[in-house]
mmCIF file of C-alpha atoms in Angstrom:
data_model
loop_
_atom_site.group_PDB
_atom_site.id
_atom_site.type_symbol
_atom_site.label_atom_id
_atom_site.label_comp_id
_atom_site.label_asym_id
_atom_site.label_seq_id
_atom_site.Cartn_x
_atom_site.Cartn_y
_atom_site.Cartn_z
ATOM 1 C CA UNK A 206 126.656 -13.043 81.579
ATOM 2 C CA UNK A 207 124.345 -10.775 79.571
ATOM 3 C CA UNK A 208 121.749 -12.297 77.325
ATOM 4 C CA UNK A 209 120.605 -10.340 74.328
ATOM 5 C CA UNK A 210 116.882 -9.841 73.899
ATOM 6 C CA UNK A 211 115.294 -11.629 70.958
ATOM 7 C CA UNK A 212 114.411 -9.671 67.844
ATOM 8 C CA UNK A 213 110.632 -9.323 67.613
ATOM 9 C CA UNK A 214 108.322 -7.723 65.067
ATOM 10 C CA UNK A 215 105.195 -5.825 66.094
ATOM 11 C CA UNK A 216 102.430 -4.461 63.870
ATOM 12 C CA UNK A 217 99.896 -1.673 64.323
ATOM 13 C CA UNK A 218 96.859 -1.250 62.030
ATOM 14 C CA UNK A 219 95.160 2.086 61.321
ATOM 15 C CA UNK A 220 92.344 2.982 58.918
ATOM 16 C CA UNK A 221 91.447 6.014 56.827
ATOM 17 C CA UNK A 222 89.214 7.011 53.924
ATOM 18 C CA UNK A 223 90.514 8.563 50.695
ATOM 19 C CA UNK A 224 89.427 9.141 47.139
ATOM 20 C CA UNK A 225 91.494 8.583 44.017
ATOM 21 C CA UNK A 226 91.385 7.526 40.411
ATOM 22 C CA UNK A 227 93.741 5.724 38.082
ATOM 23 C CA UNK A 228 93.504 8.010 35.033
ATOM 24 C CA UNK A 229 94.721 5.590 32.334
ATOM 25 C CA UNK A 230 92.994 2.477 33.665
ATOM 26 C CA UNK A 231 90.958 0.425 31.193
ATOM 27 C CA UNK A 232 88.244 -0.375 33.745
ATOM 28 C CA UNK A 233 86.225 1.164 36.542
ATOM 29 C CA UNK A 234 89.227 2.608 38.377
ATOM 30 C CA UNK A 235 89.505 5.444 35.836
ATOM 31 C CA UNK A 236 86.468 7.005 37.537
ATOM 32 C CA UNK A 237 86.580 9.096 40.729
ATOM 33 C CA UNK A 238 85.990 6.771 43.682
ATOM 34 C CA UNK A 239 87.117 6.107 47.221
ATOM 35 C CA UNK A 240 88.247 3.384 49.574
ATOM 36 C CA UNK A 241 88.403 2.562 53.259
ATOM 37 C CA UNK A 242 92.154 1.982 53.413
ATOM 38 C CA UNK A 243 93.896 0.123 56.215
ATOM 39 C CA UNK A 244 97.618 0.519 56.834
ATOM 40 C CA UNK A 245 99.650 -1.990 58.836
ATOM 41 C CA UNK A 246 103.061 -0.830 60.037
ATOM 42 C CA UNK A 247 105.521 -3.518 61.183
ATOM 43 C CA UNK A 248 108.586 -2.597 63.241
ATOM 44 C CA UNK A 249 111.354 -4.933 64.313
ATOM 45 C CA UNK A 250 113.641 -4.554 67.302
ATOM 46 C CA UNK A 251 114.727 -5.960 70.628
ATOM 47 C CA UNK A 252 112.371 -6.359 73.545
ATOM 48 C CA UNK A 253 113.256 -3.757 76.155
ATOM 49 C CA UNK A 254 114.624 -5.095 79.420
ATOM 50 C CA UNK A 255 113.932 -2.097 81.638
ATOM 51 C CA UNK A 256 112.462 -3.395 84.909
ATOM 52 C CA UNK A 257 110.193 -0.835 86.518
ATOM 53 C CA UNK A 258 109.959 1.325 83.366
ATOM 54 C CA UNK A 259 106.901 1.842 81.166
ATOM 55 C CA UNK A 260 108.476 0.157 78.126
ATOM 56 C CA UNK A 261 109.676 -2.975 79.951
ATOM 57 C CA UNK A 262 108.916 -6.052 77.872
ATOM 58 C CA UNK A 263 108.041 -4.055 74.724
ATOM 59 C CA UNK A 264 109.661 -3.472 71.363
ATOM 60 C CA UNK A 265 107.750 -0.175 71.269
ATOM 61 C CA UNK A 266 104.474 1.044 72.697
ATOM 62 C CA UNK A 267 101.764 0.588 70.058
ATOM 63 C CA UNK A 268 100.633 4.135 70.875
ATOM 64 C CA UNK A 269 103.948 5.476 69.519
ATOM 65 C CA UNK A 270 103.402 3.671 66.215
ATOM 66 C CA UNK A 271 99.882 5.084 66.067
ATOM 67 C CA UNK A 272 101.024 8.628 66.871
ATOM 68 C CA UNK A 273 103.754 8.761 64.223
ATOM 69 C CA UNK A 274 101.755 6.972 61.520
ATOM 70 C CA UNK A 275 98.781 9.250 62.150
ATOM 71 C CA UNK A 276 100.965 12.354 62.071
ATOM 72 C CA UNK A 277 102.833 11.525 58.861
ATOM 73 C CA UNK A 278 100.301 9.512 56.810
ATOM 74 C CA UNK A 279 96.778 9.085 58.168
ATOM 75 C CA UNK A 280 95.997 12.694 59.100
ATOM 76 C CA UNK A 281 97.296 13.872 55.709
ATOM 77 C CA UNK A 282 95.527 11.251 53.572
ATOM 78 C CA UNK A 283 92.294 10.750 55.544
ATOM 79 C CA UNK A 284 89.296 12.264 53.759
ATOM 80 C CA UNK A 285 91.614 13.648 51.086
ATOM 81 C CA UNK A 286 91.620 13.075 47.365
ATOM 82 C CA UNK A 287 94.922 11.493 46.293
ATOM 83 C CA UNK A 288 95.750 12.560 42.751
ATOM 84 C CA UNK A 289 98.752 12.051 40.485
ATOM 85 C CA UNK A 290 100.521 15.262 39.515
ATOM 86 C CA UNK A 291 100.350 14.070 35.898
ATOM 87 C CA UNK A 292 96.522 14.023 36.090
ATOM 88 C CA UNK A 293 96.482 17.716 35.221
ATOM 89 C CA UNK A 294 92.763 18.046 34.441
ATOM 90 C CA UNK A 295 91.799 16.587 37.813
ATOM 91 C CA UNK A 296 94.501 18.535 39.691
ATOM 92 C CA UNK A 297 93.152 21.739 38.152
ATOM 93 C CA UNK A 298 89.565 20.845 39.058
ATOM 94 C CA UNK A 299 90.436 19.939 42.655
ATOM 95 C CA UNK A 300 92.414 23.153 43.035
ATOM 96 C CA UNK A 301 89.286 25.090 41.998
ATOM 97 C CA UNK A 302 87.338 23.727 44.996
ATOM 98 C CA UNK A 303 87.611 26.021 48.028
ATOM 99 C CA UNK A 304 89.322 24.387 51.019
ATOM 100 C CA UNK A 305 89.387 20.967 49.348
ATOM 101 C CA UNK A 306 91.749 18.435 50.933
ATOM 102 C CA UNK A 307 93.884 17.324 47.984
ATOM 103 C CA UNK A 308 97.177 15.459 48.112
ATOM 104 C CA UNK A 309 99.151 15.644 44.886
ATOM 105 C CA UNK A 310 101.199 12.489 44.494
ATOM 106 C CA UNK A 311 104.401 11.994 42.487
ATOM 107 C CA UNK A 312 102.955 8.810 40.965
ATOM 108 C CA UNK A 313 99.552 7.445 40.000
ATOM 109 C CA UNK A 314 97.821 6.617 43.326
ATOM 110 C CA UNK A 315 97.633 2.847 42.923
ATOM 111 C CA UNK A 316 97.758 0.883 46.156
ATOM 112 C CA UNK A 317 101.279 -0.208 45.202
ATOM 113 C CA UNK A 318 102.501 3.372 44.782
ATOM 114 C CA UNK A 319 100.710 4.563 47.919
ATOM 115 C CA UNK A 320 102.245 1.752 49.986
ATOM 116 C CA UNK A 321 105.691 2.540 48.604
ATOM 117 C CA UNK A 322 105.239 6.253 49.342
ATOM 118 C CA UNK A 323 104.041 5.569 52.891
ATOM 119 C CA UNK A 324 107.036 3.280 53.517
ATOM 120 C CA UNK A 325 109.462 5.899 52.170
ATOM 121 C CA UNK A 326 107.938 8.535 54.466
ATOM 122 C CA UNK A 327 107.802 6.380 57.611
ATOM 123 C CA UNK A 328 111.092 4.478 57.355
ATOM 124 C CA UNK A 329 113.394 7.393 58.276
ATOM 125 C CA UNK A 330 110.915 8.704 60.856
ATOM 126 C CA UNK A 331 110.898 5.464 62.848
ATOM 127 C CA UNK A 332 114.667 5.090 62.403
ATOM 128 C CA UNK A 333 115.392 8.582 63.770
ATOM 129 C CA UNK A 334 112.684 8.695 66.432
ATOM 130 C CA UNK A 335 114.086 5.775 68.372
ATOM 131 C CA UNK A 336 117.835 6.124 67.877
ATOM 132 C CA UNK A 337 118.175 3.410 65.256
ATOM 133 C CA UNK A 338 116.921 0.709 67.644
ATOM 134 C CA UNK A 339 113.894 -0.057 65.472
ATOM 135 C CA UNK A 340 113.559 -0.891 61.819
ATOM 136 C CA UNK A 341 110.432 -0.479 59.711
ATOM 137 C CA UNK A 342 110.513 -3.917 58.162
ATOM 138 C CA UNK A 343 107.133 -4.063 56.446
ATOM 139 C CA UNK A 344 104.162 -1.976 55.515
ATOM 140 C CA UNK A 345 100.890 -3.361 54.194
ATOM 141 C CA UNK A 346 98.263 -1.105 52.671
ATOM 142 C CA UNK A 347 94.788 -2.514 52.064
ATOM 143 C CA UNK A 348 92.747 -0.830 49.360
ATOM 144 C CA UNK A 349 89.852 -3.208 49.999
ATOM 145 C CA UNK A 350 89.538 -6.135 52.410
ATOM 146 C CA UNK A 351 90.639 -8.435 49.567
ATOM 147 C CA UNK A 352 93.296 -6.310 47.832
ATOM 148 C CA UNK A 353 96.544 -4.933 49.284
ATOM 149 C CA UNK A 354 100.186 -4.154 48.601
ATOM 150 C CA UNK A 355 103.163 -5.075 50.762
ATOM 151 C CA UNK A 356 106.474 -3.220 50.982
ATOM 152 C CA UNK A 357 109.330 -4.903 52.809
ATOM 153 C CA UNK A 358 112.445 -3.056 53.918
#
């Protein structure tokens, strides 16, 4: 008789620094500023039953989550200025700076939109990288220690 492994969720947290502004905000967020963001990536899958193998007893090695999240989000957004494509004055200014790390976003770079964008980028990557055995079930993006957005798949 074969017993199926339980479904387990695992989460990896990574941090990065980025600047942004919310151009039509009524308060302080309309100004150029930055944050120490933290991203938490939660994957769900079965615990591997591979005696004698490196992944035995794991859903996935946390290092694999780190590698893919760094490659597709953190390395691109870290120490970059995240700007909405509609913020044309700021896009033009940032483009005038030699070798400036600018990421032009489809939407205003609120924490909600950034979390949604990160989820949309990572979901197919984790799905394809591990043969459909894992599902990106949640992503949390902290803008500050007290403020964050959650996306659930």
